[in-house]
Short mmCIF file of C-alpha atoms and ligand atoms in Angstrom, two decimals:
data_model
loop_
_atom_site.label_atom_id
_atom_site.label_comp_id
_atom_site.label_asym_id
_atom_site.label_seq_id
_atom_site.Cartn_x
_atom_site.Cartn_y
_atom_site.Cartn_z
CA UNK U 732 137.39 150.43 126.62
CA UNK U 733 137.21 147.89 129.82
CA UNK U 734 137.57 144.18 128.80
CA UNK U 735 137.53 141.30 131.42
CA UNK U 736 139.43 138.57 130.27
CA UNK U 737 139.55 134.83 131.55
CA UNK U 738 141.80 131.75 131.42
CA UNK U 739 141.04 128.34 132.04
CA UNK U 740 142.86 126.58 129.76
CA UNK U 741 145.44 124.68 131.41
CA UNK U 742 146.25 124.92 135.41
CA UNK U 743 145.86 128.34 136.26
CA UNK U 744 142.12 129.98 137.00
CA UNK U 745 142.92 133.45 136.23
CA UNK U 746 140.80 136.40 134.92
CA UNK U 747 141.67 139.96 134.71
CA UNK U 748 140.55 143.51 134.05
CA UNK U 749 142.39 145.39 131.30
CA UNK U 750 141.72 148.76 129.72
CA UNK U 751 142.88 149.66 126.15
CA UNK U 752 142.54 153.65 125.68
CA UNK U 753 141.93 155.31 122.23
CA UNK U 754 145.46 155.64 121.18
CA UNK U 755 146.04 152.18 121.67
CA UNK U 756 148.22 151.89 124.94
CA UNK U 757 147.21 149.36 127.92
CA UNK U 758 146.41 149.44 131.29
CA UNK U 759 146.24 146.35 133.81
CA UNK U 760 143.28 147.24 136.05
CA UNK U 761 143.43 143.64 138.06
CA UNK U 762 145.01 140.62 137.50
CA UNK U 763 144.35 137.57 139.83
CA UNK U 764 146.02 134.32 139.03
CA UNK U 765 145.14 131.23 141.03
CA UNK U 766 147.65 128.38 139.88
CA UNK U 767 146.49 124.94 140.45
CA UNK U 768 150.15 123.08 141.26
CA UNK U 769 149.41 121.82 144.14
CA UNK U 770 146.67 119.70 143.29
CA UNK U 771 148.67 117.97 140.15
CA UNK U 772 152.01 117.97 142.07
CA UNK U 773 151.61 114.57 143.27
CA UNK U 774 151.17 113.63 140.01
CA UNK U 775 154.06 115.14 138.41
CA UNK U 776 151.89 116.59 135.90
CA UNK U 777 148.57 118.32 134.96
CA UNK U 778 145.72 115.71 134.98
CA UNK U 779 142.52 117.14 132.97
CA UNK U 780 139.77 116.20 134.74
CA UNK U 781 141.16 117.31 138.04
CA UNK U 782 141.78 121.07 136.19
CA UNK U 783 138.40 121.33 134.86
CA UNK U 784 136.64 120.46 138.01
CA UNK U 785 139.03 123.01 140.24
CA UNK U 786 138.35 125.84 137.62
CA UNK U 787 134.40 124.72 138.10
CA UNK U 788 135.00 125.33 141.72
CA UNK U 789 137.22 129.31 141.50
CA UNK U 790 136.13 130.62 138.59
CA UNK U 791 133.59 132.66 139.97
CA UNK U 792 135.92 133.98 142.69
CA UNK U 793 138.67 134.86 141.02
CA UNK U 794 136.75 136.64 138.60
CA UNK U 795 134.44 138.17 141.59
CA UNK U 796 137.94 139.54 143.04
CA UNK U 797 139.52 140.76 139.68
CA UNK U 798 136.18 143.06 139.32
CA UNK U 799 135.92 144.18 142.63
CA UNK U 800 140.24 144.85 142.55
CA UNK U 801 139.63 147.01 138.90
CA UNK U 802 136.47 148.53 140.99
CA UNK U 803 134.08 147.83 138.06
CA UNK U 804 130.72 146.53 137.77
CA UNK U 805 129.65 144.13 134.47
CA UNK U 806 127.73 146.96 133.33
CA UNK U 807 130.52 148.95 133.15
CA UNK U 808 132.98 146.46 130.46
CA UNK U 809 132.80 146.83 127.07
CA UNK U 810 133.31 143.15 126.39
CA UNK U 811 134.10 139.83 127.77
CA UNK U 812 137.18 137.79 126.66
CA UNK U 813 137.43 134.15 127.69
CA UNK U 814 140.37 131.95 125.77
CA UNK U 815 138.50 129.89 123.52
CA UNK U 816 141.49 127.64 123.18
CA UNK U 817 143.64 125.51 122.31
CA UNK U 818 143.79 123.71 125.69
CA UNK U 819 143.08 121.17 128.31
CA UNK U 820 138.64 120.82 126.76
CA UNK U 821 136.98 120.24 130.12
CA UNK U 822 138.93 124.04 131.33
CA UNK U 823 138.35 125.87 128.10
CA UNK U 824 134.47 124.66 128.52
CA UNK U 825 134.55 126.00 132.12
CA UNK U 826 135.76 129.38 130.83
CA UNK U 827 134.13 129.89 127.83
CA UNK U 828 130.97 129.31 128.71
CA UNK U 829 130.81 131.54 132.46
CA UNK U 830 132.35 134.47 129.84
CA UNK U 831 128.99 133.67 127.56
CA UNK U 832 126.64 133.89 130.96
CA UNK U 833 127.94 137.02 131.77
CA UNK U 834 127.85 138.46 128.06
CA UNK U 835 124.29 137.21 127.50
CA UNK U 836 123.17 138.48 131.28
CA UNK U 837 124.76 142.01 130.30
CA UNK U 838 124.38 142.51 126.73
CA UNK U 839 127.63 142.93 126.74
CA UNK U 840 129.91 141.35 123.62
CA UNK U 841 131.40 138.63 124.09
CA UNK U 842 135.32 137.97 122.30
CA UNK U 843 136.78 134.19 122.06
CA UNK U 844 140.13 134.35 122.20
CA UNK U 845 142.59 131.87 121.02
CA UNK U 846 145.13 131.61 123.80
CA UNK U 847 148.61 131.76 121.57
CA UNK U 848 147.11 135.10 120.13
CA UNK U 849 147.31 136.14 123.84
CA UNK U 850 150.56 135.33 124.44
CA UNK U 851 151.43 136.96 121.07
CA UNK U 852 150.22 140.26 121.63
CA UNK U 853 151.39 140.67 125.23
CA UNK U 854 154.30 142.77 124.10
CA UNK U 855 152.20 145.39 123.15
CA UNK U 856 149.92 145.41 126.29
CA UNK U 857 153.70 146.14 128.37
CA UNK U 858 155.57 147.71 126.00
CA UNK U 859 153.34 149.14 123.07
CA UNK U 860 155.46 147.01 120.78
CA UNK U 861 154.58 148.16 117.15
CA UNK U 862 153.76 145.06 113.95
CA UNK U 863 155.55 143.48 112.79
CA UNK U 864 157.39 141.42 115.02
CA UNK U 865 159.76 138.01 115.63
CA UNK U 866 157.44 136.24 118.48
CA UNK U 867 159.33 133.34 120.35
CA UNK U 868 156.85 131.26 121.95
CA UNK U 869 157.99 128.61 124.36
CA UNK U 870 156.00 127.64 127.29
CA UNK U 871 154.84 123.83 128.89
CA UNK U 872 152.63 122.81 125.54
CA UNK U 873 153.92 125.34 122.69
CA UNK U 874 157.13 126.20 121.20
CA UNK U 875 156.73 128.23 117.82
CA UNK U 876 158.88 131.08 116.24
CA UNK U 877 156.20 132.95 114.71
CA UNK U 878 155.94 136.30 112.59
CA UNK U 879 153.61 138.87 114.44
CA UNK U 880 151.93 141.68 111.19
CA UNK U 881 148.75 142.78 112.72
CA UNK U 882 146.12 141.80 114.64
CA UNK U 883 144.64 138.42 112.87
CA UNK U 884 148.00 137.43 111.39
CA UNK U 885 150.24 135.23 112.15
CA UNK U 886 152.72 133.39 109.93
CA UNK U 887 154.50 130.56 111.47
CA UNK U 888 158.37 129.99 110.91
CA UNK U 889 159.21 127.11 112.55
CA UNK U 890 157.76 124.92 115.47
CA UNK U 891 158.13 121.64 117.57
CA UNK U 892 157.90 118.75 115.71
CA UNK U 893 157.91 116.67 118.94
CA UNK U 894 157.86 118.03 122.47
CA UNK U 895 157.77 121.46 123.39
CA UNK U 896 160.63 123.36 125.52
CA UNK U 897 158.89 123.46 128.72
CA UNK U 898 157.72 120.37 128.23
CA UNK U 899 161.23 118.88 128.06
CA UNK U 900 162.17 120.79 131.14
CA UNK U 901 158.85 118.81 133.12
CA UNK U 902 160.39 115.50 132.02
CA UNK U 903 164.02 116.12 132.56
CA UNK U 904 162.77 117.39 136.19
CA UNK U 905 160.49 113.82 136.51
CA UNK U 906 163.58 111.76 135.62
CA UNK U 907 165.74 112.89 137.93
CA UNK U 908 163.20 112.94 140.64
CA UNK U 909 162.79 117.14 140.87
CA UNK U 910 159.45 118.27 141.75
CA UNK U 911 156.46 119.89 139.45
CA UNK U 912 156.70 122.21 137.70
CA UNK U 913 160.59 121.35 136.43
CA UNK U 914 161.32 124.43 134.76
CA UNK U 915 162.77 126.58 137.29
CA UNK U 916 163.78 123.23 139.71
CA UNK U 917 166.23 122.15 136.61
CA UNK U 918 167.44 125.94 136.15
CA UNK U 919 168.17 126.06 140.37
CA UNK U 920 170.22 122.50 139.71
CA UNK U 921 171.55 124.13 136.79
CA UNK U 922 173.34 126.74 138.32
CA UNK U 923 176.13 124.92 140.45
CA UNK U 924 176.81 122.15 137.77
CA UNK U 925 179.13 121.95 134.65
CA UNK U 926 177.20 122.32 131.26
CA UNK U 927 180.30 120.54 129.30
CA UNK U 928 179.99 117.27 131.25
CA UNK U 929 177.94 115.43 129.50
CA UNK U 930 177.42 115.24 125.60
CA UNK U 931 174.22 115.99 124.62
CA UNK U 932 173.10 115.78 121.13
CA UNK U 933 171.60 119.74 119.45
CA UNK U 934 169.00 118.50 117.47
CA UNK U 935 167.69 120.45 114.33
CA UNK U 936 171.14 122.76 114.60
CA UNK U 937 171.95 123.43 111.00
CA UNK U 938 168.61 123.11 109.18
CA UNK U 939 167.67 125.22 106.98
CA UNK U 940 163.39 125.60 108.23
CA UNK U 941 163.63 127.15 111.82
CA UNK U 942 161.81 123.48 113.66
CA UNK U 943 162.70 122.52 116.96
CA UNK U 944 162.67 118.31 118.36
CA UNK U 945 163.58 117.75 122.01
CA UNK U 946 162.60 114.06 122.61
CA UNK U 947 166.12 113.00 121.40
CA UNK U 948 167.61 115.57 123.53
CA UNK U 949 165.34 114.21 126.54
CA UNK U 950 166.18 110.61 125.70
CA UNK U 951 169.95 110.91 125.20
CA UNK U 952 169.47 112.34 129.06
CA UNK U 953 168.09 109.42 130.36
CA UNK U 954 170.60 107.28 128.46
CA UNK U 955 173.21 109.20 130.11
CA UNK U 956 171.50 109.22 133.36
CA UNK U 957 171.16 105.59 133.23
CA UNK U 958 175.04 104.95 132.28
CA UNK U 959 176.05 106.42 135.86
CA UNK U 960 173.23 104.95 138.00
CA UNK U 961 172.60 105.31 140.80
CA UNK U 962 173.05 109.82 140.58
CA UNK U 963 174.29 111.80 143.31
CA UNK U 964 173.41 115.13 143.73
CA UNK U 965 176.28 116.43 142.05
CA UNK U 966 175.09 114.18 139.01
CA UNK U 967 171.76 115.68 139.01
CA UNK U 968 173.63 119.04 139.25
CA UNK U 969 175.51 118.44 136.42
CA UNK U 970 172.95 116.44 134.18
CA UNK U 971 170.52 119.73 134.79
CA UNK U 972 173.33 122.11 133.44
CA UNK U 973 174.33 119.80 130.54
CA UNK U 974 170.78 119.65 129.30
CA UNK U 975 169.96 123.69 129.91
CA UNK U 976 172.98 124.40 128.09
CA UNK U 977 171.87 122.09 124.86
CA UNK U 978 168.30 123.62 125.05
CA UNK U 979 169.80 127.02 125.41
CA UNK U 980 172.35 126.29 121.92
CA UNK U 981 169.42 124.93 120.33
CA UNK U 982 167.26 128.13 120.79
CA UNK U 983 169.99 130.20 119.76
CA UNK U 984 170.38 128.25 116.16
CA UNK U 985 166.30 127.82 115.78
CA UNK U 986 166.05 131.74 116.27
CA UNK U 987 169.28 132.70 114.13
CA UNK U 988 167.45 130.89 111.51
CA UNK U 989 164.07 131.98 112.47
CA UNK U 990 164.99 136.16 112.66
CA UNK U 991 166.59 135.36 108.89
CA UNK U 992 163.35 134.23 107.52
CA UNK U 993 161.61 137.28 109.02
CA UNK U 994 164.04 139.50 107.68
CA UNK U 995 163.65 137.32 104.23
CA UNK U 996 160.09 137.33 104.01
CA UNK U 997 158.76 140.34 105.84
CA UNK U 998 161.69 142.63 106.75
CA UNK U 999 163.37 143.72 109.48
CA UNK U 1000 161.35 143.22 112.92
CA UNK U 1001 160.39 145.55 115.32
CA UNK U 1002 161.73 143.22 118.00
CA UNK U 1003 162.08 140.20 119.02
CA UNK U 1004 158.91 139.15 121.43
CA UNK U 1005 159.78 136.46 124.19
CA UNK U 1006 156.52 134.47 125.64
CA UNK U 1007 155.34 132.03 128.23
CA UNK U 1008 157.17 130.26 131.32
CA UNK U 1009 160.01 129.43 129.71
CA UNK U 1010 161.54 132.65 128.69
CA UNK U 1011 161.73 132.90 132.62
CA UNK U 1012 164.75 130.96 132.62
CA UNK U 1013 168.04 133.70 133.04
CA UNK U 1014 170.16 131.52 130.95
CA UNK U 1015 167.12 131.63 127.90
CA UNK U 1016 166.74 135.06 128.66
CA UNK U 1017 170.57 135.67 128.03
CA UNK U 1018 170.60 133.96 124.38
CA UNK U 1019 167.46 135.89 123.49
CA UNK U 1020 169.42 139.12 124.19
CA UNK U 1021 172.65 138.22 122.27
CA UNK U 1022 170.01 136.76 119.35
CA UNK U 1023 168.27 139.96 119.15
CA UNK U 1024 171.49 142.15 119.42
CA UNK U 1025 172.97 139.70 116.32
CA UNK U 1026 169.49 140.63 114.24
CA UNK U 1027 169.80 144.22 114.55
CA UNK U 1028 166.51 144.61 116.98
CA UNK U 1029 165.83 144.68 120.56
CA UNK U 1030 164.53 142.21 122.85
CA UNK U 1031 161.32 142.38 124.56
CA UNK U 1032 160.16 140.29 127.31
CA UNK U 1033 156.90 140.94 129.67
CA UNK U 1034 157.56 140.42 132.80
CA UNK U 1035 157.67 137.28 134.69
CA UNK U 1036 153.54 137.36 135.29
CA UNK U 1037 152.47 138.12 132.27
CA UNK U 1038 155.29 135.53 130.49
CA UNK U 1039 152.91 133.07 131.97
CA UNK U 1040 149.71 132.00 131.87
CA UNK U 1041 146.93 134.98 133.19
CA UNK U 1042 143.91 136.80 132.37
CA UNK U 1043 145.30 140.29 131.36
CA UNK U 1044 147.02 138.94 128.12
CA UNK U 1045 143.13 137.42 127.47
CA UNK U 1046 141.84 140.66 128.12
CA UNK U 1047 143.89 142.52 126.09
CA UNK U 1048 143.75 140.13 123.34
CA UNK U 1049 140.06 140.46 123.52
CA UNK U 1050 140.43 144.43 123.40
CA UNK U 1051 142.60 144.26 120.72
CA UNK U 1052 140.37 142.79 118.36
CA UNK U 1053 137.38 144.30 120.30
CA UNK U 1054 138.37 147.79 119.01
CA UNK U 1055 138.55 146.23 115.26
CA UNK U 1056 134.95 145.19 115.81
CA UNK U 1057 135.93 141.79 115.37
CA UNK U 1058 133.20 140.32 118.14
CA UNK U 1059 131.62 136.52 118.44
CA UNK U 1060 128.62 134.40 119.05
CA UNK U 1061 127.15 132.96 121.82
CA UNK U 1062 127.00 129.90 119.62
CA UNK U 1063 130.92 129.92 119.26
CA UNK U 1064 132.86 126.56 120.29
CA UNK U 1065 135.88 125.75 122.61
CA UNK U 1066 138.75 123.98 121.07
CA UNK U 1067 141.01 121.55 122.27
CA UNK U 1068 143.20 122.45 119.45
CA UNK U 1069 143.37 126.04 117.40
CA UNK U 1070 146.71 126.46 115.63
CA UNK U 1071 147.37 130.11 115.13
CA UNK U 1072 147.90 130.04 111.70
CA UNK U 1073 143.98 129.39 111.60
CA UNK U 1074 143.34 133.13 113.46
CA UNK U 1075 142.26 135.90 111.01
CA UNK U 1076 140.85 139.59 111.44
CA UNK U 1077 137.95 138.51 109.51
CA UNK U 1078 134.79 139.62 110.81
CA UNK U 1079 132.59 136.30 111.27
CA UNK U 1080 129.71 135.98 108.28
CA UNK U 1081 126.26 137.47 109.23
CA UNK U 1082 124.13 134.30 110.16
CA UNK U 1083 121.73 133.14 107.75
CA UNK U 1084 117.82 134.42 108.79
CA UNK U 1085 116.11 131.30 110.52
CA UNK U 1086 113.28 131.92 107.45
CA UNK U 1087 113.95 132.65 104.13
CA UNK U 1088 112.75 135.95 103.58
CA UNK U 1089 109.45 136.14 101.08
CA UNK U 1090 109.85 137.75 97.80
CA UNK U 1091 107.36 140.56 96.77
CA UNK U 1092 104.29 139.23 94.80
O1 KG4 E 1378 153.41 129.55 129.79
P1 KG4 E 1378 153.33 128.61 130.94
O2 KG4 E 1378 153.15 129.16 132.32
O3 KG4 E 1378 152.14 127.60 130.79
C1 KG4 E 1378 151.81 126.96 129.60
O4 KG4 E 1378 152.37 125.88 129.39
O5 KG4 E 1378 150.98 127.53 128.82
O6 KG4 E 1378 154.65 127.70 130.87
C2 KG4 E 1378 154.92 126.70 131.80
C3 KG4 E 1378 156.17 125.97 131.34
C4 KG4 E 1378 156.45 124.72 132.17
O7 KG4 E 1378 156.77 123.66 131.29
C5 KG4 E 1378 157.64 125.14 133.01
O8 KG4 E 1378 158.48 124.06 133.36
C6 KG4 E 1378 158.36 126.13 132.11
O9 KG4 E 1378 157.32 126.84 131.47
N1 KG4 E 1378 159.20 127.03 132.90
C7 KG4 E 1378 160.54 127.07 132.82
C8 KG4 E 1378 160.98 127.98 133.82
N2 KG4 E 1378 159.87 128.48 134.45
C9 KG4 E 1378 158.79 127.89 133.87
N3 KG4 E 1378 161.40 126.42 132.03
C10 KG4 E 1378 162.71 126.67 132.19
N4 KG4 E 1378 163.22 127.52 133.13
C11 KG4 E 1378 162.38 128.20 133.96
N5 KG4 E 1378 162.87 129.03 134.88
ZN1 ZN E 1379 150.18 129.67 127.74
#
């Protein structure tokens, strides 16, 4: 089957064209990402309205250019995925609701997919990557360990209770004057500093539920920061490596905890699943491999383009549960928020007749 999948719900426009054949593998037909960083840049952030208004104004192209790349016609899909949420509400609106225009113009059904599912069942879109498995989610608004069992469920193990990873990286970057995104300026800094120069608290370490908190990480930064003011450039330097390296220990004691759970509750995992920007980072990719190696599994992590956000994972997210007949209605909502845990394989209930239907005399 031929899904189209789209993605509006932060700053990338993105839709794609995926295939999911009858023994379950993937294929990536198109996938055209337009990321919106320079228009927030100047802001050091993503600003809402701005998003939704540039994803009113490419949608339609980028999704013209992923059909004509896949060389399909909307006749020719067998549904249309848009990411239903959680997300930025003016984006998810934009998306949603061009996915219902084209399902209702073609007949064709239409699948709202909840964007961490996406991310969640990348894995087996590259690498076939059989249930259950240990899912590390970290990207610019989510950081979640969660246990992957089938299509529909999720249990989660742990979570932020304050910021999320990539989200500490943007600040971090903001306070010592890096540009937008900060993820991979903080990792370049990183690089040619010394991790042991300053002490940086590892919140969480040690507790027994597998949550994260980085604010008091990000904070003790700026305290330090503000002890040696004004920073050179070897400062920065060394600030950036002394805060990777305390997000990096953290992740390792969150997962060692979180992969224990697993194996408690569920067994052992088929892997462990790395997702969104920040398992980009070479240092985060590093722990991931010695935490998998220490669980007994292997490590799997899509590459770099599909880490982040795009339309393939939409579309095969959309196939997925497309080929489990789990479809939607036209009437179905956006959400700004959608936690995962509330994502089942249920089929919807059949809508109730607009009459009620009369009896027999
Ligand atoms: O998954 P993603 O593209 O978008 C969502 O947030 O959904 O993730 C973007 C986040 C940003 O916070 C960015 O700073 C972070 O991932 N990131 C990185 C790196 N590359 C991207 N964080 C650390 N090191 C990197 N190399
Ligand atoms: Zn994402």
């Amino acid at each position: 089957m031929f899904v189209l999948g789209i993605e509006t719900t932060c700053d990338e426009t993105a839709a794609a064209v995926v295939e999911r054949q009858d023994n379950g593998r993937g294929r990536i037909l198109s996938n055209v990402v337009l990321s919106q960083v320079n228009e927030h840049a100047a802001f050091g952030g993503v600003v809402p309205e701005i998003a939704a208004r540039a994803h009113v104004e490419m949608l339609d192209f980028i999704i013209a250019q992923a059909m004509a790349e896949a060389r399909k016609k909307f006749t020719e899909l067998d549904g249309i995925a848009a990411a239903a949420g959680p997300g930025l509400i003016g984006g998810v609106i934009v998306g949603l609701t061009t996915a219902k225009a084209i399902a209702l113009v073609n007949e064709t059904p239409l699948i709202a997919v909840n964007h961490l599912e996406a991310h969640a069942l990348t894995a087996r879109l590259t690498d076939g990557t059989p249930f259950p498995y240990c899912l590390f989610l970290a990207s610019g608004g989510h950081t979640q360990i969660v246990a992957v069992l089938g299509v529909g469920e999720y249990v989660r193990l742990g979570s932020t209770v304050d910021d999320a990873i990539g989200e500490a990286f943007d600040k971090t970057a903001k306070l010592l004057g890096l540009g937008y995104p900060g993820g991979p300026q903080v990792e370049k800094e990183a690089t040619s500093g010394d991790p042991q120069r300053f002490a940086l608290p590892r919140p969480m370490a040690g507790k027994p539920n597998a949550d994260f908190s980085l604010s008091g990480l990000k904070t003790a930064l700026r305290l330090e920061a503000e002890k040696i003011a004004p920073i050179s450039d070897e400062d920065v330097r060394d600030l950036c490596a002394s805060f990777q390296q305390a997000v990096v220990d953290v992740i390792a004691d969150r997962l060692r905890t979180g992969t224990r759970l697993f194996r408690e509750r569920f067994g052992k995992p088929t892997a462990l699943v790395a997702a969104g920007g920040v398992a980009a980072n070479q240092s985060v990719r590093k722990t991931l491999q010695r935490i998998a190696f220490e669980a007994g599994t292997t490590l799997v992590v899509p590459p770099g383009e599909l880490c982040t956000d795009n339309g393939a994972m939409i579309a095969w997210a959309g196939a997925e549960r497309l080929a489990l007949g789990l479809t939607d209605t036209l009437d179905t909502p956006p959400h700004a928020r959608w936690p995962l845990s509330d994502v089942t394989a249920r089929k919807p209930a059949a809508p109730e007749p607009a009459w009620p239907e009369r009896s027999e005399p």
